Short mmCIF file of C-alpha atoms in Angstrom, two decimals:
data_model
loop_
_atom_site.label_atom_id
_atom_site.label_comp_id
_atom_site.label_asym_id
_atom_site.label_seq_id
_atom_site.Cartn_x
_atom_site.Cartn_y
_atom_site.Cartn_z
CA UNK A 6 135.58 155.49 150.31
CA UNK A 7 133.59 158.35 149.39
CA UNK A 8 134.95 162.21 150.55
CA UNK A 9 132.12 165.19 151.06
CA UNK A 10 132.67 169.16 151.80
CA UNK A 11 131.21 170.06 155.49
CA UNK A 12 130.40 173.79 155.01
CA UNK A 13 129.61 176.57 157.12
CA UNK A 14 126.66 178.83 156.91
CA UNK A 15 128.32 181.61 158.33
CA UNK A 16 130.65 184.77 157.75
CA UNK A 17 131.65 184.28 153.62
CA UNK A 18 129.60 180.76 153.42
CA UNK A 19 126.88 182.88 153.97
CA UNK A 20 126.43 184.24 150.72
CA UNK A 21 124.63 181.76 148.20
CA UNK A 22 126.84 182.47 145.43
CA UNK A 23 129.96 181.07 146.95
CA UNK A 24 128.33 178.46 148.56
CA UNK A 25 126.72 177.21 144.45
CA UNK A 26 130.18 177.67 143.45
CA UNK A 27 131.22 175.19 145.29
CA UNK A 28 128.96 173.06 145.15
CA UNK A 29 129.54 173.58 141.19
CA UNK A 30 133.08 173.03 141.72
CA UNK A 31 133.62 169.72 144.10
CA UNK A 32 130.63 168.13 141.61
CA UNK A 33 133.07 168.45 138.69
CA UNK A 34 135.97 167.08 140.41
CA UNK A 35 134.43 164.08 141.48
CA UNK A 36 133.39 164.87 145.60
CA UNK A 37 130.36 162.59 146.54
CA UNK A 38 128.63 165.12 148.54
CA UNK A 39 128.53 168.73 150.32
CA UNK A 40 126.76 169.74 153.27
CA UNK A 41 125.98 172.68 155.47
CA UNK A 42 126.18 173.69 158.89
CA UNK A 43 121.94 174.44 160.09
CA UNK A 44 122.82 176.94 162.85
CA UNK A 45 120.93 180.29 163.71
CA UNK A 46 123.96 181.92 164.78
CA UNK A 47 126.56 178.72 166.26
CA UNK A 48 130.13 181.50 165.94
CA UNK A 49 128.02 184.13 164.44
CA UNK A 50 128.63 187.64 166.92
CA UNK A 51 129.12 189.40 163.96
CA UNK A 52 129.13 187.14 161.45
CA UNK A 53 125.86 186.95 158.57
CA UNK A 54 124.33 183.88 158.71
CA UNK A 55 122.42 182.54 155.97
CA UNK A 56 119.50 180.12 156.10
CA UNK A 57 120.50 176.55 155.14
CA UNK A 58 117.29 174.78 153.54
CA UNK A 59 116.98 178.01 151.19
CA UNK A 60 120.76 177.17 150.26
CA UNK A 61 120.87 173.87 149.83
CA UNK A 62 117.36 174.65 147.55
CA UNK A 63 120.08 176.28 144.86
CA UNK A 64 122.74 173.70 145.64
CA UNK A 65 119.89 171.12 144.22
CA UNK A 66 119.19 173.47 141.24
CA UNK A 67 122.97 173.77 140.49
CA UNK A 68 124.02 170.62 140.79
CA UNK A 69 122.54 166.84 139.15
CA UNK A 70 124.63 164.59 141.01
CA UNK A 71 126.47 165.20 144.17
CA UNK A 72 124.51 164.43 147.49
CA UNK A 73 123.50 167.21 149.63
CA UNK A 74 122.46 167.59 153.19
CA UNK A 75 122.95 168.91 156.43
CA UNK A 76 125.32 168.39 159.11
CA UNK A 77 124.01 168.39 161.25
CA UNK A 78 120.56 169.44 162.23
CA UNK A 79 119.37 169.82 165.53
CA UNK A 80 115.79 168.42 165.91
CA UNK A 81 115.48 169.38 168.86
CA UNK A 82 114.69 172.45 168.34
CA UNK A 83 112.18 171.87 165.14
CA UNK A 84 108.92 170.74 164.67
CA UNK A 85 109.56 167.46 163.08
CA UNK A 86 106.76 167.75 160.73
CA UNK A 87 107.66 170.59 159.28
CA UNK A 88 110.89 168.82 158.88
CA UNK A 89 109.14 166.34 157.10
CA UNK A 90 107.63 168.29 154.66
CA UNK A 91 111.05 170.31 153.91
CA UNK A 92 113.34 167.17 153.46
CA UNK A 93 110.41 165.65 151.12
CA UNK A 94 110.37 168.64 149.40
CA UNK A 95 113.85 168.99 149.24
CA UNK A 96 114.57 165.10 148.51
CA UNK A 97 112.20 165.29 145.29
CA UNK A 98 113.72 168.23 144.53
CA UNK A 99 117.40 167.12 144.06
CA UNK A 100 116.32 163.62 142.42
CA UNK A 101 116.55 161.83 145.97
CA UNK A 102 120.05 162.80 146.76
CA UNK A 103 119.47 164.44 150.34
CA UNK A 104 121.50 163.07 153.23
CA UNK A 105 120.00 164.04 156.63
CA UNK A 106 122.74 165.34 159.13
CA UNK A 107 120.73 164.96 163.07
CA UNK A 108 122.06 165.78 166.38
CA UNK A 109 120.57 166.61 169.88
CA UNK A 110 122.18 170.36 169.56
CA UNK A 111 125.32 172.33 170.76
CA UNK A 112 124.48 173.04 174.98
CA UNK A 113 126.58 176.62 173.43
CA UNK A 114 124.64 177.46 170.14
CA UNK A 115 122.82 180.33 170.80
CA UNK A 116 119.65 179.30 168.79
CA UNK A 117 118.94 177.04 171.87
CA UNK A 118 120.63 179.58 174.82
CA UNK A 119 118.82 182.72 173.49
CA UNK A 120 115.32 181.23 171.85
CA UNK A 121 114.28 179.60 175.20
CA UNK A 122 114.83 176.19 173.35
CA UNK A 123 114.95 172.95 175.70
CA UNK A 124 118.54 173.15 177.10
CA UNK A 125 118.16 169.92 179.16
CA UNK A 126 120.22 166.96 177.58
CA UNK A 127 118.47 163.71 179.04
CA UNK A 128 115.47 166.17 177.19
CA UNK A 129 117.15 166.97 174.13
CA UNK A 130 117.94 162.77 173.59
CA UNK A 131 114.05 162.19 174.32
CA UNK A 132 112.91 164.53 171.82
CA UNK A 133 115.65 163.69 168.85
CA UNK A 134 114.45 160.34 168.89
CA UNK A 135 110.44 161.12 169.34
CA UNK A 136 111.69 163.64 166.27
CA UNK A 137 113.12 161.07 164.54
CA UNK A 138 109.80 158.22 164.90
CA UNK A 139 107.58 161.32 163.69
CA UNK A 140 109.73 161.95 160.54
CA UNK A 141 109.89 158.33 159.57
CA UNK A 142 106.20 157.75 160.41
CA UNK A 143 105.58 160.60 158.00
CA UNK A 144 107.79 160.28 155.38
CA UNK A 145 106.29 156.46 155.07
CA UNK A 146 103.06 158.40 152.52
CA UNK A 147 100.56 156.16 155.04
CA UNK A 148 98.31 156.84 158.37
CA UNK A 149 100.55 158.00 160.55
CA UNK A 150 99.58 158.73 164.68
CA UNK A 151 101.62 159.24 166.61
CA UNK A 152 101.79 159.39 171.62
CA UNK A 153 105.04 160.12 172.71
CA UNK A 154 106.22 162.19 176.39
CA UNK A 155 107.09 165.16 174.17
CA UNK A 156 104.89 165.16 170.60
CA UNK A 157 101.55 163.93 169.71
CA UNK A 158 100.51 163.28 166.35
CA UNK A 159 96.74 163.06 165.68
CA UNK A 160 96.26 160.08 162.16
CA UNK A 161 97.34 161.65 159.88
CA UNK A 162 99.08 160.81 156.05
CA UNK A 163 101.59 163.28 155.12
CA UNK A 164 101.87 162.87 150.43
CA UNK A 165 104.27 162.89 148.53
CA UNK A 166 106.92 160.61 150.00
CA UNK A 167 110.52 161.41 149.71
CA UNK A 168 111.58 160.13 146.80
CA UNK A 169 114.35 158.04 148.31
CA UNK A 170 113.13 154.92 149.87
CA UNK A 171 112.96 152.94 151.91
CA UNK A 172 113.60 156.43 153.58
CA UNK A 173 116.08 159.82 153.25
CA UNK A 174 118.87 158.29 154.58
CA UNK A 175 119.62 159.65 158.58
CA UNK A 176 123.16 160.09 160.32
CA UNK A 177 123.21 160.52 163.83
CA UNK A 178 125.94 163.07 165.66
CA UNK A 179 126.86 161.97 168.38
CA UNK A 180 130.58 160.91 170.95
CA UNK A 181 131.91 157.61 170.66
CA UNK A 182 131.84 155.53 173.23
CA UNK A 183 128.82 157.04 174.64
CA UNK A 184 126.37 154.23 174.91
CA UNK A 185 123.42 156.29 174.09
CA UNK A 186 124.28 158.28 171.10
CA UNK A 187 125.50 155.19 169.39
CA UNK A 188 122.35 153.10 170.14
CA UNK A 189 120.47 155.89 168.01
CA UNK A 190 122.75 155.74 164.79
CA UNK A 191 122.61 151.86 165.30
CA UNK A 192 118.97 152.51 164.35
CA UNK A 193 119.40 154.34 161.71
CA UNK A 194 121.45 155.15 158.47
CA UNK A 195 124.60 156.66 159.72
CA UNK A 196 126.81 157.61 162.32
CA UNK A 197 128.88 160.68 162.84
CA UNK A 198 130.82 160.41 165.67
CA UNK A 199 133.53 162.52 167.76
CA UNK A 200 135.90 160.50 169.84
CA UNK A 201 136.01 161.69 173.70
CA UNK A 202 139.56 160.92 175.59
CA UNK A 203 140.01 159.84 178.65
CA UNK A 204 141.64 163.25 179.67
CA UNK A 205 137.75 164.78 179.18
CA UNK A 206 138.99 166.08 175.95
CA UNK A 207 137.03 165.33 172.35
CA UNK A 208 138.65 165.05 168.69
CA UNK A 209 138.03 162.65 165.67
CA UNK A 210 138.00 159.41 165.96
CA UNK A 211 141.17 157.40 164.93
CA UNK A 212 141.25 154.22 162.62
CA UNK A 213 141.53 151.49 165.71
CA UNK A 214 138.40 153.65 166.97
CA UNK A 215 136.50 153.37 163.74
CA UNK A 216 137.24 149.44 163.71
CA UNK A 217 135.35 149.61 167.72
CA UNK A 218 132.58 151.48 166.50
CA UNK A 219 131.92 149.05 163.19
CA UNK A 220 132.04 145.98 166.04
CA UNK A 221 129.42 147.99 167.76
CA UNK A 222 127.09 148.84 165.21
CA UNK A 223 127.15 145.77 163.71
CA UNK A 224 126.61 143.94 167.30
CA UNK A 225 123.42 146.33 168.12
CA UNK A 226 122.16 146.52 164.10
CA UNK A 227 118.80 145.33 163.83
CA UNK A 228 118.45 146.69 159.98
CA UNK A 229 119.75 144.89 156.62
CA UNK A 230 120.37 148.42 155.53
CA UNK A 231 124.01 149.11 155.04
CA UNK A 232 125.16 151.95 157.41
CA UNK A 233 128.06 154.38 156.88
CA UNK A 234 130.59 155.17 159.26
CA UNK A 235 130.93 159.08 158.75
CA UNK A 236 134.89 161.18 160.21
CA UNK A 237 136.08 164.03 158.79
CA UNK A 238 139.56 164.34 157.81
CA UNK A 239 142.10 167.06 156.45
CA UNK A 240 141.56 165.47 152.89
CA UNK A 241 142.83 168.67 151.19
CA UNK A 242 146.17 168.43 153.18
CA UNK A 243 146.63 164.61 152.25
CA UNK A 244 148.26 166.03 149.21
CA UNK A 245 151.62 166.90 149.73
CA UNK A 246 151.57 165.81 153.39
CA UNK A 247 152.53 162.01 154.14
CA UNK A 248 150.78 161.85 157.41
CA UNK A 249 147.61 163.18 156.07
CA UNK A 250 147.56 160.78 153.25
CA UNK A 251 148.61 157.68 155.62
CA UNK A 252 144.99 158.53 157.47
CA UNK A 253 143.13 158.67 155.05
CA UNK A 254 144.51 155.30 154.06
CA UNK A 255 143.82 153.49 157.10
CA UNK A 256 139.88 155.16 157.67
CA UNK A 257 139.33 153.71 154.33
CA UNK A 258 140.91 150.16 155.24
CA UNK A 259 139.31 150.53 159.05
CA UNK A 260 136.13 150.28 157.01
CA UNK A 261 134.80 154.15 157.02
CA UNK A 262 132.70 154.79 154.25
CA UNK A 263 132.29 158.68 154.29
CA UNK A 264 135.22 161.26 154.96
CA UNK A 265 134.41 164.92 155.41
CA UNK A 266 136.64 168.28 154.96
CA UNK A 267 135.47 170.31 157.31
CA UNK A 268 136.04 173.57 156.49
CA UNK A 269 135.63 176.85 158.87
CA UNK A 270 134.10 180.41 158.47
CA UNK A 271 137.60 182.02 158.70
CA UNK A 272 138.69 180.08 155.62
CA UNK A 273 138.98 181.89 152.48
CA UNK A 274 136.98 180.27 149.84
CA UNK A 275 139.78 180.24 147.54
CA UNK A 276 141.88 177.67 149.74
CA UNK A 277 138.67 176.15 149.00
CA UNK A 278 138.16 175.73 145.39
CA UNK A 279 142.07 175.00 145.41
CA UNK A 280 141.92 171.79 147.92
CA UNK A 281 138.59 170.37 145.97
CA UNK A 282 140.93 169.65 142.92
CA UNK A 283 144.01 168.23 144.94
CA UNK A 284 141.32 166.31 146.61
CA UNK A 285 140.58 165.04 143.54
CA UNK A 286 144.04 164.17 142.59
CA UNK A 287 144.60 162.52 146.14
CA UNK A 288 142.49 160.02 146.05
CA UNK A 289 143.09 158.90 142.62
CA UNK A 290 146.41 158.53 143.26
CA UNK A 291 146.28 156.39 146.88
CA UNK A 292 142.97 154.49 144.99
CA UNK A 293 141.27 155.67 147.96
CA UNK A 294 137.74 155.38 146.25
CA UNK A 295 138.13 151.61 144.83
#
């Protein structure tokens, strides 16, 4: 199981020097990935926001090993050909360390509601699928054309290709057990799932749900490429919390490949610095990375 840090690009974490410092420490302490929100204004009514792609460039230039990426990019408010250029460039700049987390977008995000972006969920799902098809085609480095319901691309070739082959890994965010997002994830390289309970509430997927999710992916997956199962958990707390420790062990046993520690804008960066060291001590103590 690998461990990553998911940081906002909002508030104190809009300061790129702070993000670079945390990325440096995460790499030093053996973490495997650092991921940024890709938001224009989410949870930022009175807070500063930085551009995540410029911030990721800074992270790429100030680290050597750790994976970097977005968690998540709402492709439904982006031009896929522009994202293809950005991601291929960043993948090469980072030496092939980019992971692209994508989703259909949050209906309450002012990046949608205040700029006239598409808000219908079914339409956004179609836009997401078409955008992913276009990304994959343009990343190929071969002549590519596309005719969809929402996007049309006349034959064109994008060079250079990303450094990673056959493509930059794409993780799909979605709600388990909703079939549509999960089938989409089965076609790509990873699934970052949240669970919807019978009472309508949402939460992190539990280890027993991960087992069900893995079985679903195995049943519907057509590619021979490995598929990542990504969850969020309180890795920092597991340093001295037995329940958090047990949950990480259960996630590993259930087949989770990436466990992310989420950080919120109100979190003190100093607590993150301490947590990075504690996370390292925790996973070595309990052999979570073997």
